[in-house]
Amino acid sequence: MSFPETRMRDRRKDHAARMRNRETPEITAGELVMPIFVKEGISRKKEIRSMPGIFQTPLGEIVREAKRVYRSGVPAVILFGIPKHKDEEGSASGAEDGIVQKAIRAIKKEAPELTVIADVCMCEYTSHGHCGILKKVRGGYDVDNDRTIKALAKIAVSYARAGADMAAPSAMMDGQVKTIKEALRANGFPRTGIMAYSVKYASSLYGPFRDAAESPPKFGDRKTYQMDYHNSKEAIAEARLDIGEGADMVMVKPAMGYEDIIYGIKKELEFPLACYSVSGEYSMIKTAALAGYIDERGVVLELLNGFKRAGADLIITYYALEAAKWLKSRK
Ligand code: PBG
Ligand code: ZN
């Protein structure tokens, strides 16, 4: 038995009205950021084993990638570099002719409309895979916060000089935003923005990224400088600190499972807020989709809209390109 015609019509009208009166408007491509891994010394794109559909990109193809992103309606990329040379001190990270610096220059020359955010960290550059320079302490090693923030500032300035729109410090060192901000100003780049990874939990969801960026810590872990997921109050405190130090935008990472944090920060601080839907989130959804167990497009759009509903102004996601395509055909 089907509904009488008139009831069907009413139901359709109700549905249309509900869509118009949504509390949170549908997510758009313009709110997404696509991560790109640029690798030195390769000549072809190389798929990341644990992230089907995501690649390490050679410098020679970076402009093509950037243009593809921009054409899709996604206005920004965040760059991660994988250098040939790694050493104890991550010395390749701030080089003017480093892989990320070159990639920024190429993109800004050929696709200047695209917003370029560059991740500022040392874990891809250090032989031990930690996010900063280490010092010996009793019983082992610890990150040398002071030396590391100076190195981070040098990296950020080199990115600004190459033309980056924003630097995104992710090393979780104390005072990193302030030191970077001062260095940018002192070197003539007062308008280069800072997207602070203010709230970065020690998460198992970063696993595939360490494959992608070839940066797993060789010993120990990052728990000493990343946050404990049993806590949420310190998230607001950390974000507030970074805003005080000069951040233009703060970020919560991961996104899935951390919507309460996104919501809390937005509500409490009312400041531009990004969230990073990390590699593990992508890999879980992608593998389930490839196995035919879930409706990929439905799941991804539902989650992205959820991050937005929670309070995110921008979402960094490995699904940015695909989501942009789906959103175009959705209407
Ligand atoms: C490193 C960095 C990581 C991510 C972004 N920057 C890895 C980590 O902290 O271990 C994770 C991103 C992802 O998993 O997609 N500074
Ligand atoms: Zn790092």
mmCIF file of C-alpha atoms and ligand atoms in Angstrom:
data_model
loop_
_atom_site.group_PDB
_atom_site.id
_atom_site.type_symbol
_atom_site.label_atom_id
_atom_site.label_comp_id
_atom_site.label_asym_id
_atom_site.label_seq_id
_atom_site.Cartn_x
_atom_site.Cartn_y
_atom_site.Cartn_z
ATOM 1 C CA MET A 1 0.000 0.000 0.000
ATOM 2 C CA SER A 2 1.291 3.453 -0.825
ATOM 3 C CA PHE A 3 0.456 6.785 0.739
ATOM 4 C CA PRO A 4 -2.324 8.765 -0.846
ATOM 5 C CA GLU A 5 -0.901 11.296 -3.320
ATOM 6 C CA THR A 6 -1.655 14.359 -1.166
ATOM 7 C CA ARG A 7 0.072 12.988 1.905
ATOM 8 C CA MET A 8 3.137 12.201 -0.148
ATOM 9 C CA ARG A 9 3.150 15.758 -1.417
ATOM 10 C CA ASP A 10 2.878 17.150 2.105
ATOM 11 C CA ARG A 11 5.689 14.988 3.279
ATOM 12 C CA ARG A 12 7.889 16.223 0.458
ATOM 13 C CA LYS A 13 7.040 19.807 1.334
ATOM 14 C CA ASP A 14 7.886 19.168 4.975
ATOM 15 C CA HIS A 15 11.206 17.725 3.943
ATOM 16 C CA ALA A 16 12.027 20.713 1.747
ATOM 17 C CA ALA A 17 11.162 23.108 4.575
ATOM 18 C CA ARG A 18 13.338 21.191 7.009
ATOM 19 C CA MET A 19 16.268 21.411 4.583
ATOM 20 C CA ARG A 20 15.807 25.180 4.334
ATOM 21 C CA ASN A 21 15.570 25.631 8.067
ATOM 22 C CA ARG A 22 18.586 23.546 9.000
ATOM 23 C CA GLU A 23 20.501 24.827 12.003
ATOM 24 C CA THR A 24 23.775 24.049 10.284
ATOM 25 C CA PRO A 25 23.986 24.638 6.535
ATOM 26 C CA GLU A 26 25.426 21.836 4.408
ATOM 27 C CA ILE A 27 29.227 21.705 4.356
ATOM 28 C CA THR A 28 30.859 23.197 1.244
ATOM 29 C CA ALA A 29 34.150 22.496 -0.508
ATOM 30 C CA GLY A 30 35.211 25.980 0.519
ATOM 31 C CA GLU A 31 35.501 24.821 4.122
ATOM 32 C CA LEU A 32 37.912 21.979 3.358
ATOM 33 C CA VAL A 33 41.708 21.755 3.280
ATOM 34 C CA MET A 34 43.588 19.007 1.397
ATOM 35 C CA PRO A 35 46.843 17.621 2.863
ATOM 36 C CA ILE A 36 49.616 16.966 0.358
ATOM 37 C CA PHE A 37 52.811 14.989 0.966
ATOM 38 C CA VAL A 38 55.669 16.181 -1.192
ATOM 39 C CA LYS A 39 58.645 13.869 -1.367
ATOM 40 C CA GLU A 40 62.148 14.739 -2.417
ATOM 41 C CA GLY A 41 63.975 12.495 -4.867
ATOM 42 C CA ILE A 42 61.126 10.567 -6.479
ATOM 43 C CA SER A 43 59.923 11.033 -10.013
ATOM 44 C CA ARG A 44 56.480 9.427 -9.841
ATOM 45 C CA LYS A 45 53.558 9.634 -7.471
ATOM 46 C CA LYS A 46 53.668 6.817 -4.950
ATOM 47 C CA GLU A 47 50.534 5.540 -3.235
ATOM 48 C CA ILE A 48 50.708 5.271 0.538
ATOM 49 C CA ARG A 49 50.095 1.668 1.516
ATOM 50 C CA SER A 50 47.879 2.363 4.505
ATOM 51 C CA MET A 51 46.016 5.228 2.796
ATOM 52 C CA PRO A 52 44.608 3.990 -0.520
ATOM 53 C CA GLY A 53 44.040 6.928 -2.872
ATOM 54 C CA ILE A 54 46.555 9.196 -1.123
ATOM 55 C CA PHE A 55 50.027 9.694 -2.562
ATOM 56 C CA GLN A 56 53.503 10.978 -1.926
ATOM 57 C CA THR A 57 53.926 13.517 -4.703
ATOM 58 C CA PRO A 58 57.194 14.445 -6.422
ATOM 59 C CA LEU A 59 58.071 18.112 -6.755
ATOM 60 C CA GLY A 60 57.588 17.854 -10.518
ATOM 61 C CA GLU A 61 53.903 17.056 -10.073
ATOM 62 C CA ILE A 62 53.090 19.346 -7.218
ATOM 63 C CA VAL A 63 51.669 22.119 -9.386
ATOM 64 C CA ARG A 64 49.362 19.721 -11.183
ATOM 65 C CA GLU A 65 48.107 18.443 -7.816
ATOM 66 C CA ALA A 66 47.619 21.953 -6.513
ATOM 67 C CA LYS A 67 45.621 22.959 -9.571
ATOM 68 C CA ARG A 68 43.467 19.853 -9.276
ATOM 69 C CA VAL A 69 42.641 20.816 -5.697
ATOM 70 C CA TYR A 70 41.842 24.392 -6.589
ATOM 71 C CA ARG A 71 39.663 23.433 -9.548
ATOM 72 C CA SER A 72 37.635 21.128 -7.312
ATOM 73 C CA GLY A 73 36.561 24.099 -5.199
ATOM 74 C CA VAL A 74 38.851 23.329 -2.256
ATOM 75 C CA PRO A 75 40.636 26.618 -1.510
ATOM 76 C CA ALA A 76 43.632 25.413 0.489
ATOM 77 C CA VAL A 77 46.279 22.738 0.886
ATOM 78 C CA ILE A 78 48.473 21.865 3.836
ATOM 79 C CA LEU A 79 51.929 20.652 2.828
ATOM 80 C CA PHE A 80 54.098 18.033 4.498
ATOM 81 C CA GLY A 81 57.621 17.371 3.281
ATOM 82 C CA ILE A 82 59.588 14.154 3.147
ATOM 83 C CA PRO A 83 63.250 15.085 2.709
ATOM 84 C CA LYS A 84 66.052 12.882 1.394
ATOM 85 C CA HIS A 85 68.345 13.850 4.194
ATOM 86 C CA LYS A 86 67.545 13.177 7.848
ATOM 87 C CA ASP A 87 69.861 13.762 10.784
ATOM 88 C CA GLU A 88 69.845 14.103 14.567
ATOM 89 C CA GLU A 89 69.056 17.798 14.449
ATOM 90 C CA GLY A 90 66.678 17.807 11.491
ATOM 91 C CA SER A 91 68.967 20.268 9.775
ATOM 92 C CA ALA A 92 67.277 20.061 6.349
ATOM 93 C CA SER A 93 64.018 21.453 7.735
ATOM 94 C CA GLY A 94 64.742 25.172 7.503
ATOM 95 C CA ALA A 95 66.716 25.114 4.251
ATOM 96 C CA GLU A 96 65.733 27.744 1.695
ATOM 97 C CA ASP A 97 65.925 25.066 -1.005
ATOM 98 C CA GLY A 98 64.203 22.388 1.098
ATOM 99 C CA ILE A 99 61.489 20.259 -0.437
ATOM 100 C CA VAL A 100 58.556 22.099 1.148
ATOM 101 C CA GLN A 101 60.046 25.508 0.409
ATOM 102 C CA LYS A 102 60.449 24.523 -3.249
ATOM 103 C CA ALA A 103 56.912 23.181 -3.386
ATOM 104 C CA ILE A 104 55.512 26.409 -1.942
ATOM 105 C CA ARG A 105 57.401 28.477 -4.504
ATOM 106 C CA ALA A 106 56.174 26.332 -7.383
ATOM 107 C CA ILE A 107 52.548 26.424 -6.264
ATOM 108 C CA LYS A 108 52.552 30.145 -5.554
ATOM 109 C CA LYS A 109 54.015 30.794 -8.987
ATOM 110 C CA GLU A 110 51.584 28.633 -10.960
ATOM 111 C CA ALA A 111 48.448 28.639 -8.800
ATOM 112 C CA PRO A 112 48.648 31.779 -6.676
ATOM 113 C CA GLU A 113 44.931 31.716 -5.797
ATOM 114 C CA LEU A 114 45.393 28.532 -3.794
ATOM 115 C CA THR A 115 45.965 29.127 -0.084
ATOM 116 C CA VAL A 116 49.130 27.344 0.980
ATOM 117 C CA ILE A 117 49.478 26.238 4.577
ATOM 118 C CA ALA A 118 52.736 24.512 5.506
ATOM 119 C CA ASP A 119 53.188 22.200 8.459
ATOM 120 C CA VAL A 120 55.998 23.333 10.736
ATOM 121 C CA CYS A 121 57.565 20.376 12.504
ATOM 122 C CA MET A 122 60.804 18.426 12.611
ATOM 123 C CA CYS A 123 59.693 14.801 12.807
ATOM 124 C CA GLU A 124 60.028 14.258 9.053
ATOM 125 C CA TYR A 125 63.569 15.664 9.226
ATOM 126 C CA THR A 126 65.055 14.072 12.322
ATOM 127 C CA SER A 127 66.711 10.649 12.122
ATOM 128 C CA HIS A 128 65.006 9.676 15.390
ATOM 129 C CA GLY A 129 61.557 10.811 14.208
ATOM 130 C CA HIS A 130 60.757 13.035 17.165
ATOM 131 C CA CYS A 131 59.185 16.444 16.603
ATOM 132 C CA GLY A 132 62.172 18.391 17.903
ATOM 133 C CA ILE A 133 65.840 18.420 18.754
ATOM 134 C CA LEU A 134 66.656 16.080 21.621
ATOM 135 C CA LYS A 135 68.848 16.523 24.657
ATOM 136 C CA LYS A 136 70.281 13.898 26.978
ATOM 137 C CA VAL A 137 68.688 13.719 30.382
ATOM 138 C CA ARG A 138 69.029 11.204 33.180
ATOM 139 C CA GLY A 139 67.643 7.918 31.948
ATOM 140 C CA GLY A 140 67.444 8.869 28.280
ATOM 141 C CA TYR A 141 66.395 11.727 26.060
ATOM 142 C CA ASP A 142 63.984 14.605 26.214
ATOM 143 C CA VAL A 143 63.029 17.225 23.680
ATOM 144 C CA ASP A 144 65.064 20.414 24.000
ATOM 145 C CA ASN A 145 62.197 22.898 23.944
ATOM 146 C CA ASP A 146 64.277 26.077 23.594
ATOM 147 C CA ARG A 147 66.456 24.886 20.746
ATOM 148 C CA THR A 148 63.436 23.362 19.029
ATOM 149 C CA ILE A 149 61.289 26.496 19.013
ATOM 150 C CA LYS A 150 64.180 28.452 17.516
ATOM 151 C CA ALA A 151 64.485 25.838 14.790
ATOM 152 C CA LEU A 152 60.713 25.958 14.223
ATOM 153 C CA ALA A 153 60.858 29.731 13.832
ATOM 154 C CA LYS A 154 63.563 29.362 11.216
ATOM 155 C CA ILE A 155 61.406 26.866 9.322
ATOM 156 C CA ALA A 156 58.376 29.175 9.454
ATOM 157 C CA VAL A 157 60.373 32.134 8.163
ATOM 158 C CA SER A 158 61.735 30.046 5.294
ATOM 159 C CA TYR A 159 58.154 29.059 4.391
ATOM 160 C CA ALA A 160 57.019 32.683 4.533
ATOM 161 C CA ARG A 161 59.901 33.715 2.308
ATOM 162 C CA ALA A 162 58.822 31.039 -0.181
ATOM 163 C CA GLY A 163 55.318 32.548 -0.198
ATOM 164 C CA ALA A 164 53.288 30.422 2.215
ATOM 165 C CA ASP A 165 50.046 32.004 3.425
ATOM 166 C CA MET A 166 50.107 30.237 6.768
ATOM 167 C CA ALA A 167 52.525 28.311 8.931
ATOM 168 C CA ALA A 168 51.046 25.494 10.979
ATOM 169 C CA PRO A 169 53.299 24.550 13.887
ATOM 170 C CA SER A 170 52.524 20.977 14.977
ATOM 171 C CA ALA A 171 55.471 20.128 17.208
ATOM 172 C CA MET A 172 53.611 20.894 20.456
ATOM 173 C CA MET A 173 56.532 22.782 21.994
ATOM 174 C CA ASP A 174 55.891 25.421 24.650
ATOM 175 C CA GLY A 175 56.037 28.939 23.283
ATOM 176 C CA GLN A 176 56.226 27.820 19.649
ATOM 177 C CA VAL A 177 53.507 30.187 18.441
ATOM 178 C CA LYS A 178 55.005 33.233 20.142
ATOM 179 C CA THR A 179 58.515 32.523 18.893
ATOM 180 C CA ILE A 180 57.294 31.938 15.342
ATOM 181 C CA LYS A 181 55.129 35.042 15.384
ATOM 182 C CA GLU A 182 58.028 37.211 16.546
ATOM 183 C CA ALA A 183 60.377 35.724 13.971
ATOM 184 C CA LEU A 184 57.860 36.298 11.165
ATOM 185 C CA ARG A 185 57.442 39.931 12.195
ATOM 186 C CA ALA A 186 61.163 40.527 12.611
ATOM 187 C CA ASN A 187 61.853 39.144 9.161
ATOM 188 C CA GLY A 188 59.228 41.197 7.374
ATOM 189 C CA PHE A 189 56.323 38.772 7.197
ATOM 190 C CA PRO A 190 53.722 40.207 9.559
ATOM 191 C CA ARG A 191 50.893 38.958 7.375
ATOM 192 C CA THR A 192 51.881 35.309 7.235
ATOM 193 C CA GLY A 193 49.253 33.575 9.341
ATOM 194 C CA ILE A 194 49.678 30.994 12.046
ATOM 195 C CA MET A 195 47.392 28.009 12.272
ATOM 196 C CA ALA A 196 48.253 26.516 15.627
ATOM 197 C CA TYR A 197 47.869 22.823 16.304
ATOM 198 C CA SER A 198 46.812 23.886 19.765
ATOM 199 C CA VAL A 199 45.024 20.764 20.750
ATOM 200 C CA LYS A 200 46.816 17.670 19.596
ATOM 201 C CA TYR A 201 46.004 14.519 21.462
ATOM 202 C CA ALA A 202 48.380 11.594 21.696
ATOM 203 C CA SER A 203 46.321 9.432 19.355
ATOM 204 C CA SER A 204 46.591 6.027 17.754
ATOM 205 C CA LEU A 205 44.791 7.506 14.759
ATOM 206 C CA TYR A 206 48.069 9.036 13.462
ATOM 207 C CA GLY A 207 49.429 5.598 12.515
ATOM 208 C CA PRO A 208 49.037 5.802 8.726
ATOM 209 C CA PHE A 209 50.459 9.358 8.645
ATOM 210 C CA ARG A 210 53.739 8.030 9.965
ATOM 211 C CA ASP A 211 53.831 5.738 6.918
ATOM 212 C CA ALA A 212 52.993 8.638 4.657
ATOM 213 C CA ALA A 213 55.519 11.053 6.125
ATOM 214 C CA GLU A 214 58.086 8.360 6.929
ATOM 215 C CA SER A 215 58.341 9.747 10.432
ATOM 216 C CA PRO A 216 57.662 7.128 13.112
ATOM 217 C CA PRO A 217 59.658 7.837 16.294
ATOM 218 C CA LYS A 218 62.493 5.314 16.430
ATOM 219 C CA PHE A 219 62.225 5.062 20.209
ATOM 220 C CA GLY A 220 59.876 6.320 22.882
ATOM 221 C CA ASP A 221 56.665 8.039 21.839
ATOM 222 C CA ARG A 222 55.152 11.503 21.603
ATOM 223 C CA LYS A 223 53.149 11.243 24.791
ATOM 224 C CA THR A 224 55.415 13.687 26.599
ATOM 225 C CA TYR A 225 54.443 16.495 24.234
ATOM 226 C CA GLN A 226 50.964 15.476 23.066
ATOM 227 C CA MET A 227 47.814 15.578 25.171
ATOM 228 C CA ASP A 228 46.107 12.849 27.185
ATOM 229 C CA TYR A 229 42.674 12.060 25.768
ATOM 230 C CA HIS A 230 41.201 11.598 29.217
ATOM 231 C CA ASN A 231 41.324 15.366 29.646
ATOM 232 C CA SER A 232 39.387 18.165 28.016
ATOM 233 C CA LYS A 233 39.853 21.267 30.179
ATOM 234 C CA GLU A 234 43.474 21.620 29.163
ATOM 235 C CA ALA A 235 42.329 21.760 25.542
ATOM 236 C CA ILE A 236 40.654 25.083 26.150
ATOM 237 C CA ALA A 237 43.638 26.305 28.139
ATOM 238 C CA GLU A 238 46.040 25.340 25.340
ATOM 239 C CA ALA A 239 43.936 27.036 22.701
ATOM 240 C CA ARG A 240 43.654 30.156 24.820
ATOM 241 C CA LEU A 241 47.428 30.225 25.281
ATOM 242 C CA ASP A 242 48.053 29.996 21.540
ATOM 243 C CA ILE A 243 45.574 32.772 20.829
ATOM 244 C CA GLY A 244 47.410 34.908 23.383
ATOM 245 C CA GLU A 245 50.701 34.096 21.658
ATOM 246 C CA GLY A 246 49.367 35.338 18.326
ATOM 247 C CA ALA A 247 47.704 32.419 16.546
ATOM 248 C CA ASP A 248 45.289 33.391 13.766
ATOM 249 C CA MET A 249 43.464 30.113 13.937
ATOM 250 C CA VAL A 250 43.526 27.198 16.365
ATOM 251 C CA MET A 251 43.114 23.526 15.589
ATOM 252 C CA VAL A 252 41.832 20.375 17.210
ATOM 253 C CA LYS A 253 43.282 17.018 16.181
ATOM 254 C CA PRO A 254 42.009 14.318 15.679
ATOM 255 C CA ALA A 255 38.412 15.187 14.755
ATOM 256 C CA MET A 256 36.443 11.922 15.054
ATOM 257 C CA GLY A 257 35.908 11.190 18.703
ATOM 258 C CA TYR A 258 36.853 14.752 19.637
ATOM 259 C CA GLU A 259 33.719 16.661 18.652
ATOM 260 C CA ASP A 260 33.160 17.575 22.296
ATOM 261 C CA ILE A 261 36.531 19.336 22.239
ATOM 262 C CA ILE A 262 35.680 21.167 19.010
ATOM 263 C CA TYR A 263 32.349 22.216 20.463
ATOM 264 C CA GLY A 264 33.828 23.324 23.777
ATOM 265 C CA ILE A 265 36.564 25.435 22.257
ATOM 266 C CA LYS A 266 34.272 27.139 19.780
ATOM 267 C CA LYS A 267 31.744 27.894 22.464
ATOM 268 C CA GLU A 268 34.226 29.098 25.028
ATOM 269 C CA LEU A 269 36.652 31.058 22.835
ATOM 270 C CA GLU A 270 34.666 32.028 19.708
ATOM 271 C CA PHE A 271 37.816 32.069 17.633
ATOM 272 C CA PRO A 272 38.515 30.736 14.121
ATOM 273 C CA LEU A 273 38.762 26.991 14.546
ATOM 274 C CA ALA A 274 39.997 24.174 12.343
ATOM 275 C CA CYS A 275 39.851 20.473 12.967
ATOM 276 C CA TYR A 276 42.081 17.820 11.440
ATOM 277 C CA SER A 277 40.394 14.606 10.446
ATOM 278 C CA VAL A 278 43.555 12.534 10.587
ATOM 279 C CA SER A 279 45.063 9.676 8.622
ATOM 280 C CA GLY A 280 43.559 6.884 10.732
ATOM 281 C CA GLU A 281 40.086 8.284 10.259
ATOM 282 C CA TYR A 282 40.630 8.279 6.505
ATOM 283 C CA SER A 283 42.087 4.768 6.450
ATOM 284 C CA MET A 284 39.232 3.273 8.464
ATOM 285 C CA ILE A 285 36.566 4.737 6.240
ATOM 286 C CA LYS A 286 38.429 4.036 3.014
ATOM 287 C CA THR A 287 39.108 0.379 3.761
ATOM 288 C CA ALA A 288 35.539 -0.244 4.879
ATOM 289 C CA ALA A 289 34.348 1.454 1.706
ATOM 290 C CA LEU A 290 36.688 -0.576 -0.502
ATOM 291 C CA ALA A 291 35.383 -3.738 1.152
ATOM 292 C CA GLY A 292 31.853 -2.654 0.291
ATOM 293 C CA TYR A 293 30.752 -2.503 3.923
ATOM 294 C CA ILE A 294 29.676 1.131 4.074
ATOM 295 C CA ASP A 295 28.290 3.864 1.851
ATOM 296 C CA GLU A 296 31.470 5.926 1.569
ATOM 297 C CA ARG A 297 29.940 9.139 0.353
ATOM 298 C CA GLY A 298 27.141 9.000 2.899
ATOM 299 C CA VAL A 299 29.522 8.314 5.778
ATOM 300 C CA VAL A 300 32.063 10.977 4.815
ATOM 301 C CA LEU A 301 29.522 13.741 4.273
ATOM 302 C CA GLU A 302 27.764 12.846 7.515
ATOM 303 C CA LEU A 303 31.006 13.094 9.478
ATOM 304 C CA LEU A 304 32.153 16.324 7.806
ATOM 305 C CA ASN A 305 28.801 17.930 8.524
ATOM 306 C CA GLY A 306 29.139 16.704 12.099
ATOM 307 C CA PHE A 307 32.494 18.466 12.531
ATOM 308 C CA LYS A 308 30.947 21.631 11.186
ATOM 309 C CA ARG A 309 27.917 21.297 13.470
ATOM 310 C CA ALA A 310 30.300 20.895 16.403
ATOM 311 C CA GLY A 311 31.916 24.237 15.564
ATOM 312 C CA ALA A 312 34.735 23.739 13.052
ATOM 313 C CA ASP A 313 35.172 26.576 10.528
ATOM 314 C CA LEU A 314 37.674 24.593 8.476
ATOM 315 C CA ILE A 315 38.215 20.868 8.135
ATOM 316 C CA ILE A 316 41.518 19.358 7.084
ATOM 317 C CA THR A 317 40.672 16.029 5.502
ATOM 318 C CA TYR A 318 42.240 13.516 3.092
ATOM 319 C CA TYR A 319 38.729 13.288 1.646
ATOM 320 C CA ALA A 320 38.710 16.966 0.616
ATOM 321 C CA LEU A 321 38.994 16.293 -3.126
ATOM 322 C CA GLU A 322 36.470 13.473 -3.167
ATOM 323 C CA ALA A 323 34.052 15.315 -0.900
ATOM 324 C CA ALA A 324 34.230 18.350 -3.170
ATOM 325 C CA LYS A 325 33.222 16.142 -6.085
ATOM 326 C CA TRP A 326 30.351 14.587 -4.153
ATOM 327 C CA LEU A 327 29.113 17.972 -3.002
ATOM 328 C CA LYS A 328 29.057 19.266 -6.559
ATOM 329 C CA SER A 329 26.773 16.489 -7.717
ATOM 330 C CA ARG A 330 24.636 16.550 -4.563
ATOM 331 C CA LYS A 331 22.611 19.752 -5.056
HETATM 332 C C1 PBG B 1 53.608 15.584 13.083
HETATM 333 C C2 PBG B 1 52.230 15.466 12.592
HETATM 334 C C3 PBG B 1 51.461 14.324 12.697
HETATM 335 C C4 PBG B 1 50.257 14.602 12.091
HETATM 336 C C5 PBG B 1 50.309 15.896 11.599
HETATM 337 N N1 PBG B 1 51.545 16.423 11.932
HETATM 338 C C6 PBG B 1 51.809 13.025 13.284
HETATM 339 C C7 PBG B 1 52.071 12.898 14.705
HETATM 340 O O1 PBG B 1 51.944 13.808 15.508
HETATM 341 O O2 PBG B 1 52.468 11.784 15.049
HETATM 342 C C8 PBG B 1 49.129 13.618 11.988
HETATM 343 C C9 PBG B 1 48.267 13.755 10.819
HETATM 344 C C10 PBG B 1 47.522 12.539 10.452
HETATM 345 O O3 PBG B 1 47.540 11.497 11.130
HETATM 346 O O4 PBG B 1 46.871 12.611 9.418
HETATM 347 N N2 PBG B 1 53.974 16.729 13.671
HETATM 348 ZN ZN ZN B 2 56.077 16.313 14.359
#
